[in-house]
Amino acid sequence: MEQIKKYVNDNRDRFLEELFSLLRCPSVSADSKYKDDVLKTAGLVAQRLTEAGAENVEVCKTAGHPIVYGEKIIDKNKPTVLVYGHYDVQPADPLELWETPPFEPTVRDGKIFARGACDDKGQFYMHVKAFELMMRTNTLNSNIKFIIEGEEEVGSSNLETFVRENKERLKANVVLISDTAMISLEHPSLETGLRGLAYLEVEVTGPNRDLHSGVYGGAVANPATILAKIIASLHDENNRVAIPGFYDDVVELSSEERKALNQAPFDEKEYKEDLGIKEVWGEKGYTTIERTGIRPTLEVNGIWGGYIGEGAKTVLPSKASAKISMRLVPNQKSKKIEQLFKSHIEKIAPPYVQVKVTIHHGGEPVVTPTDSVAYRAAEKAIEESFGKKPIPTRGGGSIPIVSLFEEVLGIKTVLMGFGLDSDNLHSPNEKFDIANYFKGIETIPLFYKYYAELSR
Ligand code: BES
Ligand code: MN
Ligand code: MN
């Protein structure tokens, strides 16, 4: 631990500066305008892996954005850790809500503000620096394979193909990912599950063109009104999702499991204050921790139609649309939920409009084991660096490739995240605490130490 601390301290400024240069790259995967920036970022990631000591580093072309691969095989008989992360980021808009520009990393109050600071550049880069540390201090005791992709935020579909085609190259004993959150530095935790995702778009079309809302309004159905009614009908009076069959496959937790889950520290007053809300909301009969961890949900991610420019324009829009996602829990299947949603919407669509449902990317839920050697190694590593045993929690977000690593490669994952739920992932003013960044770099080598020890 002393040697780790010394190496990190001696290289503090450089470790920060290197992360900043990565954060300056606008690697927005969703927007084709940034295609070249995404490609350049992949090149930079590859260069940094090489500098840290990785071999066979490659920027692998895909049908979309490239995947960066690198490895260090020290001994074929030793266990192999597959480190996964993503160098792509979410779009930064609305830009006007950022206090400092999203791609000019700025430190305020001990925190790095930038798009991708926490999700996931700041987090995967901890692994690159921990790897450098182990290489330079001659302490690497397992094989490492890095797979850093550029399409996580758009569903990882090309990575899926890559994984299926590169089973031998990706062979490993465990997947290690830092792309989730912990409760706080005082209450370190390890996520032991991720939700799945089904994402769809609904387009409601009425008249064949935008109409004068005085001349035609009241006589022609307004697609925006119809869409609003459809959306409003998707939750019942108990805030449960009102799509027939939606809950059919949901695994209910035992009361002991629920009790354990709710043991995690959670301050509802602080939660509400942080978000600026008066009351929490959600499925009746479940706590906030359960609503965001073990229960499936449905959210509107965007809704538009008609005139949204300055001032007022009297118009009855021809079309209105919404992007809707559902978070899934074990044993729900994204394909089945997509179909349930689609047929339900088509069934309830009134005859005055046409409704089109398009399916976007999805992903399956996962639960990661807490009795594995790798989980215990993560637990011991965190206990040593934080002075406290981590609390197991269930994450609300999704990382689609995790279930595929399990299905295609047969490897389980450890989710050793160092972010915070309040880091503004996908929001304006995304941040990552500098303290968490360095804590991560210090904890990761301990994971390798205990993983090798416990594997023996
Ligand atoms: N890192 C997040 C997932 C996450 C965040 C897990 C916080 C647990 C806690 C990841 O980058 C992400 O945002 N995933 C997307 C899914 C993807 C298919 C767009 C998500 O969860 O919305
Ligand atoms: Mn992420
Ligand atoms: Mn994300």
Coordinates of C-alpha atoms and ligand atoms in Angstrom, one line a residue:
M1 CA 0.0 0.0 0.0
E2 CA 2.9 2.4 0.8
Q3 CA 4.5 1.7 -2.5
I4 CA 1.2 2.3 -4.3
K5 CA 0.6 5.6 -2.4
K6 CA 4.1 6.8 -3.2
Y7 CA 3.8 6.1 -6.9
V8 CA 0.4 7.9 -7.1
N9 CA 1.7 10.9 -5.1
D10 CA 4.8 11.2 -7.2
N11 CA 2.8 11.2 -10.4
R12 CA -0.3 13.1 -9.3
D13 CA -0.1 16.1 -11.6
R14 CA 0.7 14.0 -14.7
F15 CA -2.2 11.6 -13.9
L16 CA -4.5 14.6 -13.8
E17 CA -3.1 16.3 -16.9
E18 CA -3.4 13.1 -18.9
L19 CA -7.0 12.7 -18.0
F20 CA -7.7 16.3 -18.9
S21 CA -6.3 15.8 -22.4
L22 CA -8.6 12.9 -22.8
L23 CA -11.6 14.9 -21.6
R24 CA -10.8 17.6 -24.1
C25 CA -11.8 15.2 -26.9
P26 CA -15.5 15.5 -27.7
S27 CA -16.0 11.8 -28.3
V28 CA -19.8 12.0 -28.6
S29 CA -20.9 8.7 -30.1
A30 CA -24.5 9.5 -30.8
D31 CA -23.8 12.5 -33.1
S32 CA -22.1 11.8 -36.5
K33 CA -20.8 15.3 -36.4
Y34 CA -18.2 14.0 -33.9
K35 CA -17.1 10.9 -35.9
D36 CA -13.6 12.1 -36.4
D37 CA -13.2 13.2 -32.8
V38 CA -14.3 9.8 -31.7
L39 CA -11.7 8.2 -34.0
K40 CA -9.0 10.5 -32.6
T41 CA -10.0 9.7 -29.1
A42 CA -9.6 6.0 -29.9
G43 CA -6.1 6.7 -31.1
L44 CA -5.2 8.6 -28.0
V45 CA -6.5 5.8 -25.8
A46 CA -4.4 3.3 -27.8
Q47 CA -1.3 5.5 -27.4
R48 CA -1.8 5.7 -23.6
L49 CA -2.3 2.0 -23.3
T50 CA 1.0 1.5 -25.2
E51 CA 2.8 4.0 -23.0
A52 CA 1.6 2.3 -19.9
G53 CA 3.1 -1.0 -21.1
A54 CA 0.4 -2.8 -23.0
E55 CA 1.2 -5.0 -25.9
N56 CA -0.7 -5.9 -29.1
V57 CA -2.5 -2.6 -28.9
E58 CA -4.9 -2.2 -31.7
V59 CA -7.6 0.3 -32.8
C60 CA -10.1 -2.3 -34.1
K61 CA -12.4 -1.1 -36.8
T62 CA -16.1 -1.9 -36.5
A63 CA -19.2 -0.9 -38.5
G64 CA -19.4 2.1 -36.2
H65 CA -16.9 3.6 -33.8
P66 CA -13.7 1.6 -33.1
I67 CA -12.8 -0.6 -30.2
V68 CA -9.4 -0.2 -28.5
Y69 CA -7.7 -3.4 -27.4
G70 CA -4.5 -4.0 -25.5
E71 CA -3.0 -6.7 -23.3
K72 CA -0.2 -7.7 -21.1
I73 CA 0.2 -11.4 -20.8
I74 CA 2.8 -12.2 -18.1
D75 CA 2.2 -15.9 -17.7
K76 CA -0.4 -18.1 -19.5
N77 CA -0.9 -20.1 -16.3
K78 CA -1.9 -17.1 -14.3
P79 CA -5.5 -15.7 -14.2
T80 CA -6.5 -13.1 -16.7
V81 CA -8.6 -9.9 -15.9
L82 CA -10.5 -8.4 -18.7
V83 CA -10.9 -4.6 -18.1
Y84 CA -13.8 -3.0 -19.9
G85 CA -14.6 0.7 -20.2
H86 CA -15.9 3.2 -22.8
Y87 CA -14.2 6.3 -24.2
D88 CA -17.4 7.6 -25.8
V89 CA -19.6 10.1 -24.0
Q90 CA -23.1 11.4 -24.1
P91 CA -24.0 14.5 -26.0
A92 CA -23.3 17.7 -23.9
D93 CA -26.4 19.6 -24.5
P94 CA -28.1 21.7 -23.2
L95 CA -24.9 23.6 -23.5
E96 CA -26.1 26.8 -21.8
L97 CA -26.6 25.0 -18.5
W98 CA -22.9 24.2 -18.2
E99 CA -21.0 26.5 -15.8
T100 CA -17.8 25.9 -17.8
P101 CA -17.6 24.3 -21.3
P102 CA -18.1 20.5 -21.3
F103 CA -14.9 19.8 -23.2
E104 CA -12.7 22.2 -21.3
P105 CA -12.1 20.3 -18.0
T106 CA -12.1 22.6 -15.1
V107 CA -11.4 22.0 -11.4
R108 CA -13.7 23.6 -8.9
D109 CA -14.0 22.6 -5.3
G110 CA -11.8 19.5 -5.7
K111 CA -13.9 18.2 -8.6
I112 CA -13.2 17.8 -12.3
F113 CA -16.0 19.2 -14.4
A114 CA -16.3 17.9 -18.0
R115 CA -18.4 15.6 -20.1
G116 CA -17.1 12.1 -19.5
A117 CA -15.3 13.0 -16.3
C118 CA -17.0 10.2 -14.5
D119 CA -18.8 8.4 -17.3
D120 CA -16.5 6.8 -18.2
K121 CA -13.2 8.5 -19.1
G122 CA -12.2 9.3 -15.5
Q123 CA -13.1 5.8 -14.5
F124 CA -11.5 3.7 -17.2
Y125 CA -8.4 5.8 -17.1
M126 CA -7.9 4.9 -13.5
H127 CA -7.3 1.3 -14.8
V128 CA -4.8 2.5 -17.3
K129 CA -2.9 4.4 -14.6
A130 CA -3.1 1.5 -12.1
F131 CA -1.8 -0.8 -14.8
E132 CA 1.1 1.7 -15.4
L133 CA 1.8 1.6 -11.7
M134 CA 1.9 -2.1 -11.6
M135 CA 4.2 -2.3 -14.6
R136 CA 6.6 0.3 -13.3
T137 CA 6.7 -1.1 -9.8
N138 CA 7.0 -4.7 -11.1
T139 CA 3.9 -5.8 -9.2
L140 CA 1.6 -7.0 -12.0
N141 CA 0.7 -10.5 -11.0
S142 CA -2.1 -11.4 -13.4
N143 CA -2.6 -11.1 -17.1
I144 CA -4.6 -8.0 -18.2
K145 CA -6.7 -7.5 -21.3
F146 CA -8.2 -4.1 -22.0
I147 CA -11.2 -3.5 -24.1
I148 CA -12.2 0.1 -24.3
E149 CA -15.1 0.8 -26.7
G150 CA -16.6 3.8 -28.4
E151 CA -20.3 3.0 -28.5
E152 CA -21.5 2.2 -25.0
E153 CA -23.7 5.2 -24.9
V154 CA -25.4 4.1 -28.1
G155 CA -26.0 0.5 -27.1
S156 CA -22.7 -1.4 -27.9
S157 CA -24.2 -3.3 -30.8
N158 CA -20.8 -3.4 -32.7
L159 CA -19.0 -4.5 -29.6
E160 CA -21.5 -7.4 -29.4
T161 CA -20.3 -8.5 -32.9
F162 CA -16.7 -8.1 -31.9
V163 CA -17.1 -10.2 -28.7
R164 CA -18.8 -13.0 -30.7
E165 CA -15.9 -12.9 -33.3
N166 CA -13.0 -12.6 -30.8
K167 CA -13.9 -15.2 -28.1
E168 CA -10.3 -16.6 -28.0
R169 CA -8.6 -13.1 -27.8
L170 CA -11.0 -12.0 -25.0
K171 CA -10.7 -15.2 -23.0
A172 CA -10.3 -14.2 -19.3
N173 CA -11.3 -15.3 -15.8
V174 CA -13.2 -12.2 -14.8
V175 CA -14.4 -8.9 -16.2
L176 CA -13.5 -5.8 -14.1
I177 CA -15.4 -2.6 -14.8
S178 CA -15.4 0.9 -13.3
D179 CA -18.5 2.5 -14.8
T180 CA -20.9 2.6 -11.9
A181 CA -21.3 4.5 -8.7
M182 CA -20.5 4.0 -5.0
I183 CA -22.6 5.6 -2.2
S184 CA -19.8 7.9 -1.0
L185 CA -16.1 7.9 0.0
E186 CA -17.4 7.4 3.6
H187 CA -19.7 4.6 2.6
P188 CA -17.9 2.7 -0.2
S189 CA -20.1 0.2 -2.0
L190 CA -20.0 -2.3 -4.8
E191 CA -22.9 -2.6 -7.3
T192 CA -24.0 -6.2 -7.7
G193 CA -26.4 -5.8 -10.5
L194 CA -27.4 -3.6 -13.5
R195 CA -30.8 -3.1 -15.0
G196 CA -31.6 -4.0 -18.6
L197 CA -33.0 -1.5 -21.1
A198 CA -35.6 -1.4 -23.8
Y199 CA -35.7 1.8 -25.8
L200 CA -38.4 2.8 -28.3
E201 CA -39.7 5.8 -30.2
V202 CA -43.4 6.6 -30.8
E203 CA -44.4 8.8 -33.6
V204 CA -48.0 10.0 -33.8
T205 CA -49.2 11.4 -37.2
G206 CA -52.5 13.2 -37.7
P207 CA -53.2 15.5 -40.7
N208 CA -50.9 15.5 -43.7
R209 CA -49.5 18.9 -42.8
D210 CA -49.3 21.4 -40.0
L211 CA -52.7 23.2 -39.8
H212 CA -54.0 26.6 -38.6
S213 CA -55.1 25.8 -35.0
G214 CA -58.1 28.1 -35.3
V215 CA -59.3 27.0 -38.7
Y216 CA -59.0 23.2 -38.0
G217 CA -58.5 22.9 -34.2
G218 CA -61.4 21.2 -32.5
A219 CA -62.3 19.3 -35.7
V220 CA -59.1 17.3 -36.3
A221 CA -57.3 15.2 -33.6
N222 CA -54.1 16.9 -32.4
P223 CA -51.2 14.4 -32.4
A224 CA -49.6 16.1 -29.5
T225 CA -52.7 15.7 -27.4
I226 CA -53.1 12.0 -28.4
L227 CA -49.5 11.3 -27.7
A228 CA -49.8 13.0 -24.2
K229 CA -52.9 10.8 -23.5
I230 CA -51.0 7.6 -24.6
I231 CA -48.0 8.5 -22.4
A232 CA -50.2 9.4 -19.4
S233 CA -51.9 6.0 -19.7
L234 CA -48.7 4.1 -19.4
H235 CA -48.6 4.4 -15.5
D236 CA -51.6 3.4 -13.3
E237 CA -52.7 5.0 -10.1
N238 CA -50.0 3.2 -8.1
N239 CA -47.4 4.4 -10.5
R240 CA -47.0 0.9 -11.9
V241 CA -46.3 0.4 -15.6
A242 CA -49.7 -0.3 -17.2
I243 CA -48.5 -2.4 -20.1
P244 CA -50.2 -5.8 -19.9
G245 CA -47.6 -8.5 -19.1
F246 CA -44.9 -6.0 -18.2
Y247 CA -44.3 -7.5 -14.7
D248 CA -44.9 -11.2 -15.7
D249 CA -41.3 -12.3 -15.6
V250 CA -40.0 -10.0 -12.8
V251 CA -38.2 -11.8 -10.1
E252 CA -39.5 -10.6 -6.7
L253 CA -36.9 -10.4 -3.9
S254 CA -37.5 -12.2 -0.6
S255 CA -38.2 -9.9 2.4
E256 CA -34.8 -10.7 3.7
E257 CA -33.1 -9.6 0.5
R258 CA -35.2 -6.4 0.5
K259 CA -34.3 -5.7 4.1
A260 CA -30.6 -6.1 3.4
L261 CA -30.9 -3.8 0.4
N262 CA -32.6 -1.1 2.4
Q263 CA -29.8 -1.3 5.0
A264 CA -27.7 0.9 2.8
P265 CA -27.4 4.5 4.0
F266 CA -29.9 6.7 2.3
D267 CA -31.0 10.2 3.4
E268 CA -34.3 11.0 1.7
K269 CA -34.2 14.7 2.8
E270 CA -30.7 15.1 1.3
Y271 CA -31.8 13.3 -1.9
K272 CA -34.8 15.6 -2.3
E273 CA -32.8 18.7 -1.6
D274 CA -30.0 17.7 -4.0
L275 CA -32.6 17.3 -6.8
G276 CA -34.8 20.3 -5.9
I277 CA -37.9 18.2 -5.6
K278 CA -40.6 18.3 -2.9
E279 CA -41.5 14.7 -2.9
V280 CA -40.1 11.4 -4.2
W281 CA -42.3 9.5 -6.6
G282 CA -42.6 5.9 -7.7
E283 CA -44.2 2.5 -7.6
K284 CA -46.3 2.0 -4.6
G285 CA -45.0 -0.3 -2.0
Y286 CA -41.3 0.1 -2.7
T287 CA -38.6 2.4 -1.3
T288 CA -36.5 4.7 -3.4
I289 CA -33.6 2.3 -3.2
E290 CA -35.8 -0.5 -4.5
R291 CA -37.4 1.7 -7.2
T292 CA -34.0 2.5 -8.7
G293 CA -32.4 -0.9 -8.1
I294 CA -34.7 -3.9 -8.3
R295 CA -37.9 -2.7 -9.9
P296 CA -38.5 -2.1 -13.6
T297 CA -39.6 1.4 -14.7
L298 CA -40.8 3.4 -17.8
E299 CA -39.5 6.9 -18.6
V300 CA -40.1 9.5 -21.3
N301 CA -36.7 10.7 -22.4
G302 CA -37.8 13.2 -24.9
I303 CA -41.1 14.5 -26.3
W304 CA -41.6 17.0 -29.2
G305 CA -43.9 18.2 -31.9
G306 CA -45.4 21.4 -33.2
Y307 CA -43.9 24.8 -32.6
I308 CA -41.2 25.2 -30.0
G309 CA -39.5 28.3 -31.2
E310 CA -39.6 31.8 -29.8
G311 CA -43.0 33.5 -29.2
A312 CA -46.3 31.9 -30.1
K313 CA -47.3 30.3 -33.4
T314 CA -50.9 29.0 -33.6
V315 CA -50.5 25.6 -35.2
L316 CA -52.0 22.1 -35.0
P317 CA -49.0 19.9 -35.6
S318 CA -49.1 17.1 -38.1
K319 CA -46.8 15.0 -36.0
A320 CA -45.7 14.5 -32.4
S321 CA -43.1 12.0 -31.0
A322 CA -41.6 10.7 -27.9
K323 CA -38.6 8.6 -26.9
I324 CA -39.5 6.1 -24.2
S325 CA -37.2 3.7 -22.3
M326 CA -37.9 1.0 -19.9
R327 CA -35.4 -0.3 -17.3
L328 CA -35.6 -4.0 -16.8
V329 CA -34.8 -6.3 -14.0
P330 CA -33.9 -10.0 -13.8
N331 CA -35.7 -12.1 -15.6
Q332 CA -37.3 -9.7 -18.0
K333 CA -36.0 -9.9 -21.6
S334 CA -35.6 -6.7 -23.7
K335 CA -37.0 -8.3 -26.9
K336 CA -40.1 -9.4 -25.2
I337 CA -40.7 -6.1 -23.5
E338 CA -40.2 -4.2 -26.8
Q339 CA -42.9 -6.4 -28.4
L340 CA -45.3 -5.9 -25.4
F341 CA -44.8 -2.2 -25.6
K342 CA -45.2 -2.0 -29.4
S343 CA -48.4 -4.1 -29.5
H344 CA -49.9 -2.3 -26.6
I345 CA -49.3 1.1 -28.2
E346 CA -50.7 -0.1 -31.5
K347 CA -53.7 -1.5 -29.7
I348 CA -54.6 1.7 -27.8
A349 CA -53.9 4.1 -30.7
P350 CA -57.2 5.8 -31.6
P351 CA -58.5 5.8 -35.2
Y352 CA -57.9 9.5 -35.7
V353 CA -54.2 9.2 -35.9
Q354 CA -51.5 6.8 -37.2
V355 CA -49.0 5.5 -34.7
K356 CA -45.5 4.2 -35.5
V357 CA -43.3 2.5 -33.0
T358 CA -39.6 2.1 -33.7
I359 CA -37.3 0.0 -31.6
H360 CA -33.8 1.4 -30.6
H361 CA -31.1 -0.4 -28.8
G362 CA -31.6 -2.6 -25.7
G363 CA -29.7 -4.6 -23.2
E364 CA -30.3 -7.3 -20.6
P365 CA -30.3 -7.0 -16.8
V366 CA -27.5 -8.7 -14.8
V367 CA -26.8 -9.7 -11.3
T368 CA -23.2 -10.3 -10.4
P369 CA -22.1 -12.9 -7.8
T370 CA -21.0 -11.8 -4.4
D371 CA -19.4 -15.1 -3.5
S372 CA -16.7 -15.2 -6.2
V373 CA -13.0 -14.9 -5.7
A374 CA -13.0 -11.7 -7.7
Y375 CA -15.8 -10.1 -5.7
R376 CA -14.0 -11.0 -2.5
A377 CA -10.8 -9.5 -3.9
A378 CA -12.7 -6.2 -4.7
E379 CA -14.2 -6.3 -1.3
K380 CA -10.7 -6.7 0.4
A381 CA -9.2 -4.0 -1.8
I382 CA -11.8 -1.5 -0.9
E383 CA -11.7 -2.4 2.7
E384 CA -7.9 -1.8 2.7
S385 CA -8.0 1.5 0.9
F386 CA -11.2 3.0 2.4
G387 CA -11.0 1.4 5.8
K388 CA -14.5 0.0 5.5
K389 CA -16.0 -3.0 3.9
P390 CA -18.1 -2.1 0.9
I391 CA -21.9 -2.3 1.0
P392 CA -23.4 -4.4 -1.8
T393 CA -26.0 -2.3 -3.8
R394 CA -28.0 -2.7 -7.0
G395 CA -27.4 -0.2 -9.7
G396 CA -30.1 1.6 -11.6
G397 CA -28.2 2.1 -14.9
S398 CA -27.4 -0.3 -17.7
I399 CA -24.2 -1.5 -19.3
P400 CA -25.5 -3.7 -22.2
I401 CA -22.3 -5.7 -22.8
V402 CA -22.1 -7.2 -19.3
S403 CA -24.8 -9.7 -19.9
L404 CA -23.1 -10.6 -23.3
F405 CA -19.7 -11.2 -21.6
E406 CA -21.6 -13.7 -19.5
E407 CA -23.5 -15.2 -22.3
V408 CA -20.9 -15.3 -25.0
L409 CA -17.6 -15.6 -23.1
G410 CA -19.0 -17.2 -19.9
I411 CA -17.3 -14.7 -17.7
K412 CA -18.8 -12.9 -14.7
T413 CA -18.2 -9.2 -13.9
V414 CA -17.1 -7.2 -10.9
L415 CA -18.5 -3.7 -10.9
M416 CA -16.0 -1.7 -9.0
G417 CA -17.2 1.8 -9.7
F418 CA -15.9 5.0 -8.0
G419 CA -18.4 7.5 -9.2
L420 CA -21.3 9.0 -7.3
D421 CA -24.9 9.1 -8.3
S422 CA -24.7 12.9 -7.9
D423 CA -21.9 13.2 -10.5
N424 CA -24.4 14.5 -13.1
L425 CA -23.9 11.6 -15.6
H426 CA -25.6 12.5 -18.8
S427 CA -26.5 15.9 -17.3
P428 CA -25.0 19.4 -17.5
N429 CA -21.9 19.9 -15.3
E430 CA -20.8 16.3 -15.1
K431 CA -18.1 15.9 -12.6
F432 CA -15.7 13.5 -10.9
D433 CA -14.1 14.1 -7.5
I434 CA -10.3 14.2 -7.8
A435 CA -10.3 12.2 -4.5
N436 CA -12.3 9.4 -6.1
Y437 CA -10.0 9.4 -9.1
F438 CA -6.9 8.8 -7.0
K439 CA -8.7 6.5 -4.6
G440 CA -9.6 4.4 -7.6
I441 CA -6.0 4.3 -8.9
E442 CA -4.9 3.2 -5.4
T443 CA -7.6 0.6 -5.0
I444 CA -7.2 -1.2 -8.4
P445 CA -3.7 -2.6 -7.7
L446 CA -5.0 -4.0 -4.4
F447 CA -7.7 -5.8 -6.3
Y448 CA -5.0 -7.5 -8.4
K449 CA -3.0 -8.3 -5.3
Y450 CA -5.9 -10.0 -3.6
Y451 CA -7.3 -11.6 -6.7
A452 CA -4.0 -13.4 -7.3
E453 CA -3.7 -14.3 -3.6
L454 CA -7.2 -15.7 -3.4
S455 CA -7.0 -17.5 -6.7
R456 CA -4.1 -19.6 -5.6
Ligands
BES1 N1 -22.1 4.1 -16.8 C1 -23.4 4.1 -17.3 C2 -24.3 3.1 -16.6 C3 -24.5 3.3 -15.1 C4 -24.5 4.5 -14.5 C5 -24.6 2.2 -14.3 C6 -24.6 4.6 -13.1 C7 -24.8 2.3 -13.0 C8 -24.8 3.5 -12.4 C9 -23.5 3.9 -18.8 O1 -22.5 4.7 -19.5 C10 -24.8 4.3 -19.3 O2 -25.2 5.4 -19.2 N2 -25.5 3.4 -19.9 C11 -26.8 3.7 -20.6 C12 -27.2 2.5 -21.4 C13 -26.9 2.7 -22.9 C14 -27.5 1.5 -23.6 C15 -27.3 4.0 -23.4 C16 -27.8 3.9 -19.5 O3 -27.8 3.3 -18.4 O4 -28.7 4.7 -19.8
MN2 MN -20.7 4.6 -18.6
MN3 MN -23.4 6.7 -19.6

